[in-house]
Amino acid sequence: MKKLNLSLLIFFAAIPVLANDDITGKVTTVIDGNTVEILGDDNEKHKVILTGIDCPELTQAFGENAKRHLEKMMLNKKVVVKFKGKDMWGNRLAIVLIKGETDPRIDLLKEGLAWTSERNPDPELENLRIRAQEKRKGLWKEPTPTPPWTYRREQTMMEAKSS
């Protein structure tokens, strides 16, 4: 009985501890600067948006730069995905850690390739954005860069006018 208990203890100690929805997998596609597709170890595909940041749209200045930067960091890398809910359109939001430890959001903000979220920005992430802006890194080289949420609203209004 003691051998069985010890074996079970060793077995369960070896299993990585993940929260309810957390998964591990590999980044198979970088869609844009803050959206990736992950093939989970369960063989399911998961499309996730990095929570807490918003990168320029691909048709905006620095949008392609943000995507390329994220590809260099994440494409074909093992990741841990910590789901944080959904946005108002039903997209899954998550913190995605490369090899379980490196947070790409930090690098995107430091390089001036992302804004913090429009609503309720995380204070730590906001400090990184402010530092990049002060150093005029990336999109902050522009005198008045357009935030992606403003750009999307403008695009929607232009589409509505042309219909």
CSV table of N, CA and C in Angstrom, one decimal:
chain,number,residue,atom,x,y,z
A,1,MET,N,0.8,-1.2,0.0
A,1,MET,CA,0.0,0.0,0.0
A,1,MET,C,0.9,1.3,0.0
A,2,LYS,N,1.9,1.2,0.8
A,2,LYS,CA,2.8,2.4,0.8
A,2,LYS,C,3.5,2.6,-0.5
A,3,LYS,N,3.8,1.5,-1.2
A,3,LYS,CA,4.5,1.7,-2.5
A,3,LYS,C,3.5,2.3,-3.5
A,4,LEU,N,2.2,1.9,-3.4
A,4,LEU,CA,1.2,2.4,-4.3
A,4,LEU,C,1.0,3.9,-4.0
A,5,ASN,N,0.9,4.3,-2.8
A,5,ASN,CA,0.8,5.7,-2.4
A,5,ASN,C,2.0,6.6,-2.9
A,6,LEU,N,3.2,6.0,-2.7
A,6,LEU,CA,4.4,6.7,-3.2
A,6,LEU,C,4.4,6.9,-4.7
A,7,SER,N,4.0,5.8,-5.4
A,7,SER,CA,3.9,5.8,-6.9
A,7,SER,C,2.9,6.9,-7.3
A,8,LEU,N,1.7,6.9,-6.7
A,8,LEU,CA,0.7,7.9,-7.1
A,8,LEU,C,1.2,9.3,-6.8
A,9,LEU,N,1.9,9.5,-5.7
A,9,LEU,CA,2.4,10.8,-5.4
A,9,LEU,C,3.4,11.3,-6.4
A,10,ILE,N,4.3,10.4,-6.8
A,10,ILE,CA,5.3,10.7,-7.8
A,10,ILE,C,4.6,11.0,-9.1
A,11,PHE,N,3.6,10.2,-9.5
A,11,PHE,CA,2.9,10.4,-10.8
A,11,PHE,C,2.2,11.8,-10.8
A,12,PHE,N,1.5,12.1,-9.8
A,12,PHE,CA,0.8,13.4,-9.8
A,12,PHE,C,1.7,14.6,-9.7
A,13,ALA,N,2.8,14.4,-9.0
A,13,ALA,CA,3.8,15.5,-8.9
A,13,ALA,C,4.4,15.8,-10.2
A,14,ALA,N,4.5,14.8,-11.1
A,14,ALA,CA,5.1,15.0,-12.4
A,14,ALA,C,4.2,15.7,-13.4
A,15,ILE,N,2.9,15.8,-13.2
A,15,ILE,CA,1.9,16.4,-14.1
A,15,ILE,C,2.0,17.9,-13.9
A,16,PRO,N,2.2,18.6,-15.0
A,16,PRO,CA,2.2,20.1,-14.9
A,16,PRO,C,0.9,20.6,-14.4
A,17,VAL,N,1.0,21.6,-13.5
A,17,VAL,CA,-0.3,22.2,-12.9
A,17,VAL,C,-0.7,23.3,-13.8
A,18,LEU,N,-1.9,23.2,-14.4
A,18,LEU,CA,-2.5,24.2,-15.2
A,18,LEU,C,-3.9,24.5,-14.7
A,19,ALA,N,-4.3,25.8,-14.9
A,19,ALA,CA,-5.6,26.2,-14.5
A,19,ALA,C,-6.6,25.5,-15.4
A,20,ASN,N,-7.9,25.6,-15.0
A,20,ASN,CA,-9.0,24.9,-15.8
A,20,ASN,C,-8.8,24.9,-17.3
A,21,ASP,N,-8.8,26.0,-17.9
A,21,ASP,CA,-8.8,26.1,-19.3
A,21,ASP,C,-7.4,26.2,-19.9
A,22,ASP,N,-6.3,26.4,-19.1
A,22,ASP,CA,-5.0,26.5,-19.6
A,22,ASP,C,-4.6,25.3,-20.5
A,23,ILE,N,-3.9,25.6,-21.6
A,23,ILE,CA,-3.4,24.6,-22.4
A,23,ILE,C,-1.9,24.8,-22.8
A,24,THR,N,-1.3,23.8,-23.3
A,24,THR,CA,0.0,23.9,-23.9
A,24,THR,C,-0.1,23.5,-25.3
A,25,GLY,N,0.8,24.0,-26.1
A,25,GLY,CA,0.8,23.7,-27.6
A,25,GLY,C,1.9,24.4,-28.3
A,26,LYS,N,1.7,24.5,-29.6
A,26,LYS,CA,2.7,25.2,-30.5
A,26,LYS,C,2.0,26.2,-31.4
A,27,VAL,N,2.6,27.4,-31.5
A,27,VAL,CA,2.1,28.4,-32.4
A,27,VAL,C,2.3,28.0,-33.8
A,28,THR,N,1.2,27.8,-34.6
A,28,THR,CA,1.3,27.4,-36.0
A,28,THR,C,1.1,28.6,-37.0
A,29,THR,N,0.4,29.6,-36.5
A,29,THR,CA,0.1,30.8,-37.4
A,29,THR,C,0.1,32.0,-36.6
A,30,VAL,N,0.8,33.1,-37.1
A,30,VAL,CA,0.7,34.4,-36.6
A,30,VAL,C,-0.2,35.2,-37.5
A,31,ILE,N,-1.4,35.6,-37.1
A,31,ILE,CA,-2.4,36.2,-38.0
A,31,ILE,C,-2.1,37.7,-38.1
A,32,ASP,N,-1.8,38.3,-37.0
A,32,ASP,CA,-1.4,39.7,-36.9
A,32,ASP,C,-0.6,40.0,-35.7
A,33,GLY,N,-0.3,41.2,-35.3
A,33,GLY,CA,0.6,41.5,-34.2
A,33,GLY,C,0.1,41.0,-32.9
A,34,ASN,N,-1.1,40.7,-32.7
A,34,ASN,CA,-1.6,40.2,-31.4
A,34,ASN,C,-2.6,39.1,-31.5
A,35,THR,N,-2.6,38.4,-32.6
A,35,THR,CA,-3.5,37.2,-32.8
A,35,THR,C,-2.7,36.0,-33.3
A,36,VAL,N,-2.8,34.9,-32.7
A,36,VAL,CA,-2.1,33.7,-33.1
A,36,VAL,C,-3.0,32.5,-33.1
A,37,GLU,N,-2.7,31.5,-33.9
A,37,GLU,CA,-3.3,30.2,-33.8
A,37,GLU,C,-2.4,29.2,-33.2
A,38,ILE,N,-2.9,28.4,-32.3
A,38,ILE,CA,-2.1,27.4,-31.6
A,38,ILE,C,-2.7,26.0,-31.8
A,39,LEU,N,-1.8,25.1,-32.1
A,39,LEU,CA,-2.2,23.7,-32.1
A,39,LEU,C,-1.9,23.1,-30.7
A,40,GLY,N,-3.0,22.9,-30.0
A,40,GLY,CA,-2.8,22.4,-28.6
A,40,GLY,C,-2.3,21.0,-28.6
A,41,ASP,N,-1.7,20.6,-27.5
A,41,ASP,CA,-1.2,19.2,-27.3
A,41,ASP,C,-2.3,18.2,-27.4
A,42,ASP,N,-3.6,18.8,-27.3
A,42,ASP,CA,-4.8,17.9,-27.4
A,42,ASP,C,-5.2,17.8,-28.9
A,43,ASN,N,-4.4,18.3,-29.8
A,43,ASN,CA,-4.6,18.3,-31.3
A,43,ASN,C,-5.7,19.2,-31.7
A,44,GLU,N,-6.2,20.1,-30.8
A,44,GLU,CA,-7.2,21.1,-31.2
A,44,GLU,C,-6.6,22.4,-31.6
A,45,LYS,N,-7.2,23.1,-32.6
A,45,LYS,CA,-6.7,24.5,-32.9
A,45,LYS,C,-7.4,25.5,-32.1
A,46,HIS,N,-6.6,26.5,-31.6
A,46,HIS,CA,-7.1,27.6,-30.8
A,46,HIS,C,-6.7,28.9,-31.4
A,47,LYS,N,-7.6,29.8,-31.7
A,47,LYS,CA,-7.3,31.1,-32.2
A,47,LYS,C,-7.4,32.0,-30.9
A,48,VAL,N,-6.3,32.7,-30.6
A,48,VAL,CA,-6.3,33.6,-29.4
A,48,VAL,C,-5.8,35.0,-29.7
A,49,ILE,N,-6.3,35.9,-29.0
A,49,ILE,CA,-5.8,37.3,-29.0
A,49,ILE,C,-5.0,37.5,-27.7
A,50,LEU,N,-3.9,38.1,-27.9
A,50,LEU,CA,-3.1,38.4,-26.7
A,50,LEU,C,-3.8,39.5,-25.9
A,51,THR,N,-4.2,39.2,-24.7
A,51,THR,CA,-5.0,40.1,-23.8
A,51,THR,C,-4.1,41.3,-23.3
A,52,GLY,N,-4.8,42.4,-23.2
A,52,GLY,CA,-4.1,43.6,-22.6
A,52,GLY,C,-3.4,44.5,-23.6
A,53,ILE,N,-3.2,44.0,-24.8
A,53,ILE,CA,-2.6,44.9,-25.8
A,53,ILE,C,-3.4,44.9,-27.1
A,54,ASP,N,-3.1,45.9,-28.0
A,54,ASP,CA,-3.7,46.0,-29.3
A,54,ASP,C,-2.6,46.5,-30.2
A,55,CYS,N,-2.3,45.7,-31.2
A,55,CYS,CA,-1.3,46.2,-32.2
A,55,CYS,C,-2.0,46.8,-33.4
A,56,PRO,N,-1.2,47.6,-34.2
A,56,PRO,CA,-1.8,48.2,-35.4
A,56,PRO,C,-2.4,47.2,-36.3
A,57,GLU,N,-3.4,47.5,-37.0
A,57,GLU,CA,-4.0,46.6,-38.0
A,57,GLU,C,-2.9,46.4,-39.1
A,58,LEU,N,-3.0,45.3,-39.9
A,58,LEU,CA,-2.0,45.1,-40.9
A,58,LEU,C,-2.0,46.2,-42.0
A,59,THR,N,-3.1,46.9,-42.2
A,59,THR,CA,-3.1,47.9,-43.2
A,59,THR,C,-2.7,49.3,-42.6
A,60,GLN,N,-2.3,49.3,-41.3
A,60,GLN,CA,-1.8,50.5,-40.7
A,60,GLN,C,-0.3,50.5,-40.7
A,61,ALA,N,0.3,51.7,-40.4
A,61,ALA,CA,1.7,51.8,-40.2
A,61,ALA,C,2.1,50.9,-39.0
A,62,PHE,N,3.1,50.2,-39.2
A,62,PHE,CA,3.7,49.3,-38.2
A,62,PHE,C,2.9,48.0,-37.9
A,63,GLY,N,1.8,47.8,-38.6
A,63,GLY,CA,1.0,46.6,-38.5
A,63,GLY,C,1.8,45.4,-38.9
A,64,GLU,N,2.4,45.5,-40.1
A,64,GLU,CA,3.2,44.3,-40.6
A,64,GLU,C,4.5,44.1,-39.7
A,65,ASN,N,5.1,45.2,-39.2
A,65,ASN,CA,6.2,45.1,-38.4
A,65,ASN,C,5.9,44.3,-37.1
A,66,ALA,N,4.7,44.6,-36.5
A,66,ALA,CA,4.3,43.9,-35.3
A,66,ALA,C,4.1,42.5,-35.6
A,67,LYS,N,3.5,42.1,-36.8
A,67,LYS,CA,3.2,40.7,-37.1
A,67,LYS,C,4.6,40.0,-37.3
A,68,ARG,N,5.5,40.6,-38.0
A,68,ARG,CA,6.8,40.0,-38.3
A,68,ARG,C,7.6,39.8,-36.9
A,69,HIS,N,7.5,40.8,-36.0
A,69,HIS,CA,8.1,40.7,-34.7
A,69,HIS,C,7.6,39.5,-34.0
A,70,LEU,N,6.2,39.4,-34.0
A,70,LEU,CA,5.6,38.3,-33.2
A,70,LEU,C,5.9,36.9,-33.9
A,71,GLU,N,6.0,36.9,-35.2
A,71,GLU,CA,6.4,35.6,-35.9
A,71,GLU,C,7.8,35.2,-35.5
A,72,LYS,N,8.7,36.1,-35.4
A,72,LYS,CA,10.1,35.8,-35.0
A,72,LYS,C,10.1,35.3,-33.6
A,73,MET,N,9.3,35.8,-32.7
A,73,MET,CA,9.3,35.4,-31.3
A,73,MET,C,8.5,34.1,-31.1
A,74,MET,N,7.4,33.8,-31.8
A,74,MET,CA,6.5,32.8,-31.5
A,74,MET,C,6.3,31.6,-32.4
A,75,LEU,N,6.5,31.9,-33.7
A,75,LEU,CA,6.1,30.9,-34.7
A,75,LEU,C,6.8,29.6,-34.5
A,76,ASN,N,6.1,28.5,-34.4
A,76,ASN,CA,6.6,27.1,-34.2
A,76,ASN,C,7.2,26.9,-32.8
A,77,LYS,N,6.9,27.8,-31.9
A,77,LYS,CA,7.4,27.7,-30.5
A,77,LYS,C,6.4,27.0,-29.6
A,78,LYS,N,6.9,26.3,-28.6
A,78,LYS,CA,6.0,25.7,-27.6
A,78,LYS,C,5.5,26.8,-26.7
A,79,VAL,N,4.2,26.8,-26.3
A,79,VAL,CA,3.7,27.9,-25.5
A,79,VAL,C,2.7,27.3,-24.4
A,80,VAL,N,2.5,28.1,-23.4
A,80,VAL,CA,1.5,27.8,-22.4
A,80,VAL,C,0.5,28.9,-22.6
A,81,VAL,N,-0.8,28.6,-22.7
A,81,VAL,CA,-1.9,29.5,-23.0
A,81,VAL,C,-2.7,29.6,-21.7
A,82,LYS,N,-2.8,30.8,-21.2
A,82,LYS,CA,-3.7,31.1,-20.0
A,82,LYS,C,-4.9,31.9,-20.4
A,83,PHE,N,-6.0,31.2,-20.6
A,83,PHE,CA,-7.2,31.9,-21.1
A,83,PHE,C,-7.7,32.9,-20.1
A,84,LYS,N,-8.1,34.0,-20.6
A,84,LYS,CA,-8.6,35.1,-19.7
A,84,LYS,C,-10.0,35.6,-20.1
A,85,GLY,N,-10.8,34.8,-20.8
A,85,GLY,CA,-12.1,35.1,-21.1
A,85,GLY,C,-12.3,35.5,-22.6
A,86,LYS,N,-13.3,36.2,-23.0
A,86,LYS,CA,-13.6,36.6,-24.3
A,86,LYS,C,-13.8,38.1,-24.4
A,87,ASP,N,-13.6,38.6,-25.7
A,87,ASP,CA,-13.9,40.0,-25.9
A,87,ASP,C,-15.4,40.1,-26.3
A,88,MET,N,-15.8,41.4,-26.6
A,88,MET,CA,-17.2,41.6,-26.9
A,88,MET,C,-17.6,40.9,-28.2
A,89,TRP,N,-16.7,40.5,-29.1
A,89,TRP,CA,-17.0,39.8,-30.3
A,89,TRP,C,-16.9,38.2,-30.2
A,90,GLY,N,-16.6,37.8,-29.0
A,90,GLY,CA,-16.5,36.3,-28.7
A,90,GLY,C,-15.1,35.8,-29.0
A,91,ASN,N,-14.1,36.6,-29.3
A,91,ASN,CA,-12.7,36.1,-29.5
A,91,ASN,C,-12.1,35.7,-28.1
A,92,ARG,N,-11.4,34.6,-28.1
A,92,ARG,CA,-10.7,34.2,-26.9
A,92,ARG,C,-9.5,35.0,-26.6
A,93,LEU,N,-9.4,35.5,-25.4
A,93,LEU,CA,-8.3,36.3,-24.9
A,93,LEU,C,-7.4,35.5,-24.0
A,94,ALA,N,-6.1,35.7,-24.2
A,94,ALA,CA,-5.2,34.9,-23.4
A,94,ALA,C,-3.8,35.5,-23.2
A,95,ILE,N,-3.2,35.1,-22.1
A,95,ILE,CA,-1.8,35.4,-21.9
A,95,ILE,C,-1.1,34.2,-22.5
A,96,VAL,N,-0.2,34.4,-23.5
A,96,VAL,CA,0.5,33.2,-24.1
A,96,VAL,C,2.0,33.4,-23.7
A,97,LEU,N,2.5,32.4,-23.1
A,97,LEU,CA,3.9,32.4,-22.6
A,97,LEU,C,4.8,31.5,-23.5
A,98,ILE,N,5.8,32.0,-24.1
A,98,ILE,CA,6.7,31.2,-24.9
A,98,ILE,C,7.5,30.3,-24.0
A,99,LYS,N,7.6,29.0,-24.2
A,99,LYS,CA,8.3,28.1,-23.4
A,99,LYS,C,7.9,28.2,-21.9
A,100,GLY,N,6.6,28.7,-21.7
A,100,GLY,CA,6.1,28.8,-20.4
A,100,GLY,C,6.5,30.0,-19.6
A,101,GLU,N,7.4,30.9,-20.2
A,101,GLU,CA,7.9,32.0,-19.3
A,101,GLU,C,8.0,33.3,-20.0
A,102,THR,N,8.3,33.4,-21.3
A,102,THR,CA,8.5,34.7,-22.0
A,102,THR,C,7.1,35.2,-22.5
A,103,ASP,N,6.8,36.4,-22.1
A,103,ASP,CA,5.5,37.1,-22.4
A,103,ASP,C,5.8,38.0,-23.6
A,104,PRO,N,5.3,37.7,-24.8
A,104,PRO,CA,5.6,38.5,-26.0
A,104,PRO,C,5.0,39.9,-25.9
A,105,ARG,N,3.9,40.1,-25.1
A,105,ARG,CA,3.3,41.4,-25.0
A,105,ARG,C,4.3,42.4,-24.5
A,106,ILE,N,5.2,42.0,-23.6
A,106,ILE,CA,6.2,42.9,-23.0
A,106,ILE,C,7.1,43.4,-24.1
A,107,ASP,N,7.6,42.5,-25.0
A,107,ASP,CA,8.5,42.8,-26.0
A,107,ASP,C,7.8,43.8,-27.1
A,108,LEU,N,6.6,43.4,-27.4
A,108,LEU,CA,5.8,44.3,-28.4
A,108,LEU,C,5.7,45.7,-27.9
A,109,LEU,N,5.4,45.8,-26.6
A,109,LEU,CA,5.2,47.2,-26.0
A,109,LEU,C,6.6,47.9,-25.9
A,110,LYS,N,7.6,47.2,-25.5
A,110,LYS,CA,8.9,47.8,-25.4
A,110,LYS,C,9.4,48.3,-26.7
A,111,GLU,N,9.1,47.6,-27.8
A,111,GLU,CA,9.6,48.0,-29.1
A,111,GLU,C,8.7,49.0,-29.8
A,112,GLY,N,7.6,49.4,-29.1
A,112,GLY,CA,6.7,50.4,-29.6
A,112,GLY,C,5.9,49.8,-30.8
A,113,LEU,N,5.5,48.6,-30.6
A,113,LEU,CA,4.7,47.9,-31.7
A,113,LEU,C,3.2,47.6,-31.2
A,114,ALA,N,2.9,48.2,-30.0
A,114,ALA,CA,1.5,47.9,-29.5
A,114,ALA,C,1.1,49.0,-28.6
A,115,TRP,N,-0.2,49.1,-28.5
A,115,TRP,CA,-0.8,50.0,-27.4
A,115,TRP,C,-1.3,49.0,-26.3
A,116,THR,N,-1.5,49.6,-25.2
A,116,THR,CA,-2.3,48.8,-24.2
A,116,THR,C,-3.7,48.9,-24.5
A,117,SER,N,-4.5,48.0,-24.0
A,117,SER,CA,-5.9,47.9,-24.3
A,117,SER,C,-6.6,49.2,-24.0
A,118,GLU,N,-7.6,49.5,-24.8
A,118,GLU,CA,-8.4,50.8,-24.7
A,118,GLU,C,-9.1,50.8,-23.3
A,119,ARG,N,-9.7,49.7,-22.9
A,119,ARG,CA,-10.4,49.7,-21.7
A,119,ARG,C,-9.6,49.0,-20.6
A,120,ASN,N,-9.6,49.6,-19.4
A,120,ASN,CA,-8.9,49.0,-18.3
A,120,ASN,C,-7.5,48.5,-18.5
A,121,PRO,N,-6.6,49.4,-19.0
A,121,PRO,CA,-5.2,48.9,-19.2
A,121,PRO,C,-4.5,48.5,-18.0
A,122,ASP,N,-3.7,47.4,-18.1
A,122,ASP,CA,-2.9,46.9,-17.0
A,122,ASP,C,-1.8,47.9,-16.7
A,123,PRO,N,-1.7,48.3,-15.4
A,123,PRO,CA,-0.7,49.3,-15.1
A,123,PRO,C,0.7,49.0,-15.5
A,124,GLU,N,1.1,47.7,-15.3
A,124,GLU,CA,2.5,47.3,-15.7
A,124,GLU,C,2.7,47.4,-17.2
A,125,LEU,N,1.7,47.0,-17.9
A,125,LEU,CA,1.8,47.1,-19.4
A,125,LEU,C,1.8,48.5,-19.8
A,126,GLU,N,0.9,49.3,-19.2
A,126,GLU,CA,0.8,50.7,-19.5
A,126,GLU,C,2.2,51.4,-19.3
A,127,ASN,N,2.9,51.1,-18.2
A,127,ASN,CA,4.2,51.7,-18.0
A,127,ASN,C,5.2,51.4,-19.1
A,128,LEU,N,5.1,50.2,-19.6
A,128,LEU,CA,6.0,49.8,-20.7
A,128,LEU,C,5.7,50.6,-22.0
A,129,ARG,N,4.4,50.8,-22.2
A,129,ARG,CA,4.0,51.6,-23.4
A,129,ARG,C,4.4,53.0,-23.3
A,130,ILE,N,4.3,53.6,-22.1
A,130,ILE,CA,4.7,55.0,-21.8
A,130,ILE,C,6.2,55.1,-22.1
A,131,ARG,N,7.0,54.2,-21.6
A,131,ARG,CA,8.4,54.2,-21.8
A,131,ARG,C,8.8,54.2,-23.2
A,132,ALA,N,8.2,53.3,-24.0
A,132,ALA,CA,8.4,53.2,-25.4
A,132,ALA,C,8.0,54.5,-26.1
A,133,GLN,N,6.9,55.1,-25.7
A,133,GLN,CA,6.5,56.4,-26.3
A,133,GLN,C,7.5,57.5,-26.0
A,134,GLU,N,8.0,57.5,-24.7
A,134,GLU,CA,9.0,58.6,-24.4
A,134,GLU,C,10.3,58.4,-25.2
A,135,LYS,N,10.6,57.1,-25.5
A,135,LYS,CA,11.9,56.9,-26.2
A,135,LYS,C,11.6,57.0,-27.7
A,136,ARG,N,10.4,57.2,-28.1
A,136,ARG,CA,10.0,57.3,-29.6
A,136,ARG,C,10.3,56.1,-30.3
A,137,LYS,N,10.0,54.9,-29.7
A,137,LYS,CA,10.3,53.6,-30.4
A,137,LYS,C,9.1,53.2,-31.3
A,138,GLY,N,9.4,52.5,-32.4
A,138,GLY,CA,8.4,52.0,-33.2
A,138,GLY,C,7.4,53.0,-33.7
A,139,LEU,N,6.1,52.7,-33.5
A,139,LEU,CA,5.0,53.5,-33.9
A,139,LEU,C,5.0,54.9,-33.2
A,140,TRP,N,5.7,55.0,-32.1
A,140,TRP,CA,5.8,56.3,-31.4
A,140,TRP,C,6.8,57.3,-32.1
A,141,LYS,N,7.4,56.9,-33.2
A,141,LYS,CA,8.2,57.8,-34.0
A,141,LYS,C,7.3,58.8,-34.7
A,142,GLU,N,6.0,58.3,-35.0
A,142,GLU,CA,5.0,59.1,-35.7
A,142,GLU,C,4.5,60.2,-34.7
A,143,PRO,N,4.2,61.4,-35.2
A,143,PRO,CA,3.8,62.4,-34.3
A,143,PRO,C,2.4,62.1,-33.6
A,144,THR,N,1.5,61.6,-34.4
A,144,THR,CA,0.2,61.2,-33.8
A,144,THR,C,-0.3,59.9,-34.4
A,145,PRO,N,0.2,58.8,-33.9
A,145,PRO,CA,-0.2,57.5,-34.4
A,145,PRO,C,-1.7,57.2,-34.1
A,146,THR,N,-2.4,56.6,-35.0
A,146,THR,CA,-3.8,56.3,-34.8
A,146,THR,C,-3.9,54.9,-34.1
A,147,PRO,N,-4.6,54.9,-32.9
A,147,PRO,CA,-4.8,53.6,-32.2
A,147,PRO,C,-5.6,52.7,-33.1
A,148,PRO,N,-5.4,51.4,-33.0
A,148,PRO,CA,-6.1,50.4,-33.9
A,148,PRO,C,-7.6,50.5,-33.7
A,149,TRP,N,-8.1,50.7,-32.4
A,149,TRP,CA,-9.5,50.7,-32.2
A,149,TRP,C,-10.2,51.9,-32.9
A,150,THR,N,-9.5,53.1,-33.0
A,150,THR,CA,-9.9,54.2,-33.7
A,150,THR,C,-9.9,53.9,-35.2
A,151,TYR,N,-8.8,53.3,-35.7
A,151,TYR,CA,-8.7,53.0,-37.1
A,151,TYR,C,-9.8,52.0,-37.5
A,152,ARG,N,-10.1,51.0,-36.7
A,152,ARG,CA,-11.2,50.1,-37.0
A,152,ARG,C,-12.6,50.8,-37.1
A,153,ARG,N,-12.8,51.7,-36.2
A,153,ARG,CA,-14.1,52.5,-36.2
A,153,ARG,C,-14.2,53.3,-37.5
A,154,GLU,N,-13.1,54.0,-37.8
A,154,GLU,CA,-13.1,54.8,-39.0
A,154,GLU,C,-13.3,53.9,-40.3
A,155,GLN,N,-12.7,52.7,-40.3
A,155,GLN,CA,-12.9,51.8,-41.5
A,155,GLN,C,-14.4,51.4,-41.6
A,156,THR,N,-15.0,51.1,-40.4
A,156,THR,CA,-16.4,50.7,-40.4
A,156,THR,C,-17.3,51.8,-40.9
A,157,MET,N,-17.0,53.0,-40.5
A,157,MET,CA,-17.8,54.2,-40.9
A,157,MET,C,-17.6,54.4,-42.4
A,158,MET,N,-16.4,54.3,-42.9
A,158,MET,CA,-16.2,54.5,-44.4
A,158,MET,C,-16.9,53.4,-45.2
A,159,GLU,N,-16.9,52.2,-44.7
A,159,GLU,CA,-17.6,51.1,-45.4
A,159,GLU,C,-19.1,51.3,-45.4
A,160,ALA,N,-19.6,51.8,-44.3
A,160,ALA,CA,-21.1,52.1,-44.2
A,160,ALA,C,-21.4,53.2,-45.2
A,161,LYS,N,-20.6,54.2,-45.3
A,161,LYS,CA,-20.9,55.3,-46.2
A,161,LYS,C,-20.8,54.9,-47.7
A,162,SER,N,-20.0,53.9,-48.0
A,162,SER,CA,-19.8,53.5,-49.4
A,162,SER,C,-20.9,52.4,-49.8
A,163,SER,N,-21.7,51.9,-48.8
A,163,SER,CA,-22.7,51.0,-49.2
A,163,SER,C,-24.0,51.6,-49.6
